[in-house]
PDB file of C-alpha atoms in Angstrom:
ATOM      1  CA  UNK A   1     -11.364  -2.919  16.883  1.00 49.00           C
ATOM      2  CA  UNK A   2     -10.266  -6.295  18.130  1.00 53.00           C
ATOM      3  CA  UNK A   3      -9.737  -9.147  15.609  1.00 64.00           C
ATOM      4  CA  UNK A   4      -9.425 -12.732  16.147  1.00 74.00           C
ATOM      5  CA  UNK A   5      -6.893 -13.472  13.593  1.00 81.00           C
ATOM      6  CA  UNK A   6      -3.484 -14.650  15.396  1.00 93.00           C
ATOM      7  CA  UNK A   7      -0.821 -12.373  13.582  1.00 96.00           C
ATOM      8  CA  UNK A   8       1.600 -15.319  13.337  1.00 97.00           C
ATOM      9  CA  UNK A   9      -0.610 -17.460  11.731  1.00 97.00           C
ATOM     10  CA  UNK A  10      -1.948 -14.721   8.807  1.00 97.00           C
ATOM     11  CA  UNK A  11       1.611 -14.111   8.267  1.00 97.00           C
ATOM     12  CA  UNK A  12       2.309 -17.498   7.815  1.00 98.00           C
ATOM     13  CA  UNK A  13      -0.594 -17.553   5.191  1.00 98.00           C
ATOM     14  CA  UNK A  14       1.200 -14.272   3.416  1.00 98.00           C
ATOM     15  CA  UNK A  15       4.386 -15.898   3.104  1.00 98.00           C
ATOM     16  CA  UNK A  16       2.965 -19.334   1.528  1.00 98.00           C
ATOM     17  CA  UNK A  17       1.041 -16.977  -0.439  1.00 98.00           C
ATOM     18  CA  UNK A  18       4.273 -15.594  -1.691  1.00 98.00           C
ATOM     19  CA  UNK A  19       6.102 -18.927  -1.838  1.00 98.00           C
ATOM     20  CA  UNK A  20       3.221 -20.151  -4.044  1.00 97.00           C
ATOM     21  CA  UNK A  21       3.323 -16.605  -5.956  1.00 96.00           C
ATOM     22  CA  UNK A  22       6.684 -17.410  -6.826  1.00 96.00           C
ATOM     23  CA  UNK A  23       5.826 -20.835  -8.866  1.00 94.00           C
ATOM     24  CA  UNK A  24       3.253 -19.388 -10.790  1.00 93.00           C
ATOM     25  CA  UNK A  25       5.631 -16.279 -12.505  1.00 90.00           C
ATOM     26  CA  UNK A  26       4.836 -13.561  -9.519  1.00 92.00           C
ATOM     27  CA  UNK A  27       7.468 -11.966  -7.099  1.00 94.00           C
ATOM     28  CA  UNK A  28       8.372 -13.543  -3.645  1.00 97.00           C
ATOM     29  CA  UNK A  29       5.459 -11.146  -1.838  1.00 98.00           C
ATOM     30  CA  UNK A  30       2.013 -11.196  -0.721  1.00 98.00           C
ATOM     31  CA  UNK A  31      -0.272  -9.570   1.619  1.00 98.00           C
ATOM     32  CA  UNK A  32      -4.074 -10.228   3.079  1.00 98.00           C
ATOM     33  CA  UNK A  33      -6.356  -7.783   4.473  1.00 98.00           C
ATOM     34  CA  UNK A  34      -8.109  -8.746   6.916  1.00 98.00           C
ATOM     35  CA  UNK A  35     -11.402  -5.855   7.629  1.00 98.00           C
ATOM     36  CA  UNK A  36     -12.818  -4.865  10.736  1.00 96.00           C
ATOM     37  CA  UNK A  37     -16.009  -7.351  10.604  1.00 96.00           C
ATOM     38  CA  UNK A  38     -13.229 -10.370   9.893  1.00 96.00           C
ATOM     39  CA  UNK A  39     -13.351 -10.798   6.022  1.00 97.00           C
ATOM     40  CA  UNK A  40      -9.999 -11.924   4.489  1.00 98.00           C
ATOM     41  CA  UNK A  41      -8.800 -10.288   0.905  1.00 98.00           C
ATOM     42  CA  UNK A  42      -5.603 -11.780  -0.136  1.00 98.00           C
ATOM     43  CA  UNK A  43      -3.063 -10.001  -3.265  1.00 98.00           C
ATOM     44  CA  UNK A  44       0.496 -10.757  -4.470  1.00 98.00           C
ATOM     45  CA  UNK A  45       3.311  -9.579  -5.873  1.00 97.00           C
ATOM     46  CA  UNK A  46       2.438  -9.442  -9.880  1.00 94.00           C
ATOM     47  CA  UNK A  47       4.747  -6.375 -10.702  1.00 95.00           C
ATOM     48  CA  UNK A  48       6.621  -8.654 -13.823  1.00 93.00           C
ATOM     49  CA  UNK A  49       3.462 -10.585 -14.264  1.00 90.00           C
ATOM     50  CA  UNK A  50       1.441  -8.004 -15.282  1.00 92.00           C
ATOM     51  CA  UNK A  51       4.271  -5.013 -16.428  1.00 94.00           C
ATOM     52  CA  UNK A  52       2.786  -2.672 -13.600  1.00 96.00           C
ATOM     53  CA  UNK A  53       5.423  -1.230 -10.868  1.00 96.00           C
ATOM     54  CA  UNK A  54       2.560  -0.901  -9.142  1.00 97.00           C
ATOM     55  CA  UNK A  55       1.184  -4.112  -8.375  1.00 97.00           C
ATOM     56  CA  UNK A  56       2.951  -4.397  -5.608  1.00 97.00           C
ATOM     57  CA  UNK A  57       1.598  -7.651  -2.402  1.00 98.00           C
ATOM     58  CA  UNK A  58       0.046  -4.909  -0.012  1.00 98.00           C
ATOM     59  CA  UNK A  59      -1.325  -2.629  -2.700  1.00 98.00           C
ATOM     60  CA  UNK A  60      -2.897  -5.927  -4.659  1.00 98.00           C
ATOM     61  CA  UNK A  61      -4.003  -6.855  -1.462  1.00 98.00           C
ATOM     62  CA  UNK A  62      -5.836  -3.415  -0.272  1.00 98.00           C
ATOM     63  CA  UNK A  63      -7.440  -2.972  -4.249  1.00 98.00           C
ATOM     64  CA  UNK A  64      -9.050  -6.687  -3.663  1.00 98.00           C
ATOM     65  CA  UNK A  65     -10.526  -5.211  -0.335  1.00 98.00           C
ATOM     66  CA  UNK A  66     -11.765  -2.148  -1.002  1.00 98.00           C
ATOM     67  CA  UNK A  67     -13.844  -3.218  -4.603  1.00 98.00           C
ATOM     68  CA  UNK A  68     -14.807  -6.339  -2.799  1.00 98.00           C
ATOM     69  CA  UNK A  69     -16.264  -4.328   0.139  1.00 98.00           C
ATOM     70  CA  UNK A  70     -17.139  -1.445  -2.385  1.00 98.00           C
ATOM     71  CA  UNK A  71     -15.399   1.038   0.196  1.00 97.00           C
ATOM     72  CA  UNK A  72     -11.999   2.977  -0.098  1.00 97.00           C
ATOM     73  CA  UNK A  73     -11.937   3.719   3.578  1.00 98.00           C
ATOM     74  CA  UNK A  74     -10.459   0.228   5.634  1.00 98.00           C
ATOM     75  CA  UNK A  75     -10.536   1.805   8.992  1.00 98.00           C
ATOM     76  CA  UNK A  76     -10.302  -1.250  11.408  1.00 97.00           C
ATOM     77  CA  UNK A  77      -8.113  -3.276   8.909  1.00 98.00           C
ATOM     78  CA  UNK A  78      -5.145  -5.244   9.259  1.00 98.00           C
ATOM     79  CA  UNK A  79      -2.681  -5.215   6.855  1.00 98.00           C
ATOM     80  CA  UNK A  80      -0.249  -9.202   6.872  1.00 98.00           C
ATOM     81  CA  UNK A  81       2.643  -8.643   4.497  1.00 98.00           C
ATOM     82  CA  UNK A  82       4.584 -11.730   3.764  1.00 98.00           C
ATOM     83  CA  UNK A  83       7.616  -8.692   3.916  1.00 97.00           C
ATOM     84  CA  UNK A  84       8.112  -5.162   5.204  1.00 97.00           C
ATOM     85  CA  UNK A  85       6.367  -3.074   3.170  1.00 97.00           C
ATOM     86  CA  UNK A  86       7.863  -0.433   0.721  1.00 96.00           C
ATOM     87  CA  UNK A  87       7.093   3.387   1.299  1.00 94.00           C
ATOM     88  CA  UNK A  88       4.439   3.186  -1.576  1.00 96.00           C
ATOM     89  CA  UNK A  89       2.961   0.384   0.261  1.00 97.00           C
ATOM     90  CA  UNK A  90       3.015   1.973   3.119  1.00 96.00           C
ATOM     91  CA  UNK A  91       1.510   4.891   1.654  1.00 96.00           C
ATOM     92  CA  UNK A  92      -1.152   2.595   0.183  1.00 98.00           C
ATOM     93  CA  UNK A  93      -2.026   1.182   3.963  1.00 98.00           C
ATOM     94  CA  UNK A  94      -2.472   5.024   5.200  1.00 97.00           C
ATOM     95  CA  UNK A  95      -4.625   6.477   2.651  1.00 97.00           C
ATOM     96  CA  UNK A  96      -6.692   3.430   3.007  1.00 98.00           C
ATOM     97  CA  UNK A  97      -6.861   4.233   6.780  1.00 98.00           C
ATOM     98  CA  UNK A  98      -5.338   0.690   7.809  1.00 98.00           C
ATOM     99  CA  UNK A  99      -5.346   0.353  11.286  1.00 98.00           C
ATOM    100  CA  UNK A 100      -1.993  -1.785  11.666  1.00 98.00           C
ATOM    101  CA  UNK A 101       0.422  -3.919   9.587  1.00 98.00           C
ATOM    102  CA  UNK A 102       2.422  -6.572  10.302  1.00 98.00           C
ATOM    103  CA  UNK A 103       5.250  -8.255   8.176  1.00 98.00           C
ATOM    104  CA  UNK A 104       7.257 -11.540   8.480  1.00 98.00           C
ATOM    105  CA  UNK A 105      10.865 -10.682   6.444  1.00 97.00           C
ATOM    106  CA  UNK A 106      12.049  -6.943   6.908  1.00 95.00           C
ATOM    107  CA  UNK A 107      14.066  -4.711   4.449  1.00 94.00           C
ATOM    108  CA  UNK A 108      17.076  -6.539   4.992  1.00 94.00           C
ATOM    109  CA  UNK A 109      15.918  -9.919   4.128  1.00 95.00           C
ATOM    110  CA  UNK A 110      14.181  -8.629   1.055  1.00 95.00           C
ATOM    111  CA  UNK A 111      18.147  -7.015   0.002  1.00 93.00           C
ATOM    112  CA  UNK A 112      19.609  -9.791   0.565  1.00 94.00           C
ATOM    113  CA  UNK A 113      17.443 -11.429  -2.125  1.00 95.00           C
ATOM    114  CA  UNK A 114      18.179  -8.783  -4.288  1.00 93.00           C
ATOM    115  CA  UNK A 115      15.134  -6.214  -3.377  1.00 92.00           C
ATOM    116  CA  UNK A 116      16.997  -3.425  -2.254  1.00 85.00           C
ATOM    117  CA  UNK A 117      14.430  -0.207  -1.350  1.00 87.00           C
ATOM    118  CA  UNK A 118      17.073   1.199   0.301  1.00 85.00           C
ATOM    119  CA  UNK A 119      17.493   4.014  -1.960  1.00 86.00           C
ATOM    120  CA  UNK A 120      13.704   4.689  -1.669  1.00 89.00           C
ATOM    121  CA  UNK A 121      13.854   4.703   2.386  1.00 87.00           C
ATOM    122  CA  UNK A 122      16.608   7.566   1.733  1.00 86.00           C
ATOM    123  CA  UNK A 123      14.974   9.520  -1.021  1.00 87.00           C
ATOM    124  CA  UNK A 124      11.580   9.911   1.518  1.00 85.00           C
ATOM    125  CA  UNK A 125      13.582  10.657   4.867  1.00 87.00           C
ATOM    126  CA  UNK A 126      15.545  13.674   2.574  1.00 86.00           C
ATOM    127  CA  UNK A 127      14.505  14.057  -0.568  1.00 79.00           C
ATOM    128  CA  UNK A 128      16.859  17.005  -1.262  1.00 81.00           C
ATOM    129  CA  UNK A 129      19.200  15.130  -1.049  1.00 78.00           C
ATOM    130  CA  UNK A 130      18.589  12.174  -2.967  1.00 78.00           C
ATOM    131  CA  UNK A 131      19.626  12.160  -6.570  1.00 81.00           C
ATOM    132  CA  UNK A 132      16.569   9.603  -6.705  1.00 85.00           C
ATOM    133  CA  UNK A 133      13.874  11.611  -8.506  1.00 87.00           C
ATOM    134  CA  UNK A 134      13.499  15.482  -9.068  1.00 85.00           C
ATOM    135  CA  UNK A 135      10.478  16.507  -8.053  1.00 84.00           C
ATOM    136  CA  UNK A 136       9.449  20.384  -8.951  1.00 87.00           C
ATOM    137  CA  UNK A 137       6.525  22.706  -8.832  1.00 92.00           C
ATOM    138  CA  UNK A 138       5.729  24.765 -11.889  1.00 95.00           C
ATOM    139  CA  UNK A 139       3.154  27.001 -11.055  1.00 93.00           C
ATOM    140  CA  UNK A 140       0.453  28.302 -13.186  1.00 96.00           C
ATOM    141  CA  UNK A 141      -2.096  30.486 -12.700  1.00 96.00           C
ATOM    142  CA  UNK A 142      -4.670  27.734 -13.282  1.00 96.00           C
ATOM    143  CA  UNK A 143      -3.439  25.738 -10.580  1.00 96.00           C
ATOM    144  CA  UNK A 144      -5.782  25.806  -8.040  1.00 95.00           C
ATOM    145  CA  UNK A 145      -9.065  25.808 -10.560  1.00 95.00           C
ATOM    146  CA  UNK A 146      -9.204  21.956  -9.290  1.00 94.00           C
ATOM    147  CA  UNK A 147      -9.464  22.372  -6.117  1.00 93.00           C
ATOM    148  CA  UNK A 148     -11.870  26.123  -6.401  1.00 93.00           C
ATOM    149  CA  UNK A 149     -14.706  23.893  -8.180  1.00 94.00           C
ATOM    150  CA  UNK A 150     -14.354  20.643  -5.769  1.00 92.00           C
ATOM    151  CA  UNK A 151     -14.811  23.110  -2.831  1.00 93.00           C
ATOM    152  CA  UNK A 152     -17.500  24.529  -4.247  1.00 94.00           C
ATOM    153  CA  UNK A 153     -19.039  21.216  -5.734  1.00 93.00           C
ATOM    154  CA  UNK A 154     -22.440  20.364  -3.128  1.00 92.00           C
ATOM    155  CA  UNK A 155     -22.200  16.651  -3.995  1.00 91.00           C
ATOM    156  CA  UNK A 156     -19.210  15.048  -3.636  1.00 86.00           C
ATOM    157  CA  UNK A 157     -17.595  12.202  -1.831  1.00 89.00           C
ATOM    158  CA  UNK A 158     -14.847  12.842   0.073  1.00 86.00           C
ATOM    159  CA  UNK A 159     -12.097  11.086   1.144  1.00 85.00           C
TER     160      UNK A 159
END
């Protein structure tokens, strides 16, 4: 899909976006979306705003898209992030089927400021043997009911 949108300038938008953020009690991110048929969705950092970890620039960013657009599939999307984005961002970008992202600061910049992912980089190129977070299976023999009745459910959306 080819966009129109110059890269510099929609990253320059992200980070006044952030800058702006920033003044009204939000973190020093932000991220548009910019969908395949040209629509721009903007979201920003709100993680202290709103006490949710999870509210991170990108993420705010893709949520405005997809309920605007009443889709959870962005195939054809470009993702601007006023920063590099963190591996849950990033995770957020792929399940969302984002075709590209850009970013203005990297992971460096964002340490510097006192945003140090660092330790979440590690813990997701070995997580064995990162202290980070244990993660462990417990299996049951229930485990896969789930999954039995979705594969046998005739009407479902998938994804």
């Amino acid at each position: 899909m080819e966009h129109n949108h110059d890269p510099a300038k929609m990253l320059a938008r992200a980070v006044a976006l952030a800058t702006s953020n920033v003044a009204s009690g939000g973190g020093p991110f932000a991220a548009l979306v910019v969908t395949a048929d040209g629509k721009v969705f903007e979201g920003a950092n709100r993680v202290t705003a709103d006490f949710d970890p999870t509210a991170h620039a990108e993420v705010s960013a893709i949520r405005n898209a997809c309920s605007s657009t009443a889709t959870f599939d962005l195939s054809g999307a470009l993702l601007y992030s006023s920063c590099e984005p963190c591996p849950m961002c990033l995770a957020a970008a792929l399940w969302a089927r984002v075709e590209r992202v850009y970013f203005a600061a990297d992971r460096h910049d964002a340490a510097a400021a006192g945003f140090d992912d660092a330790a979440f980089y590690s813990y997701f190129a070995d997580p064995e043997a990162s202290r980070l977070l244990t993660v462990a299976q417990v299996s049951l023999p229930i485990s896969n009911e789930p999954f039995d009745l979705w594969q046998s459910t005739e009407v479902k959306t998938e994804y």
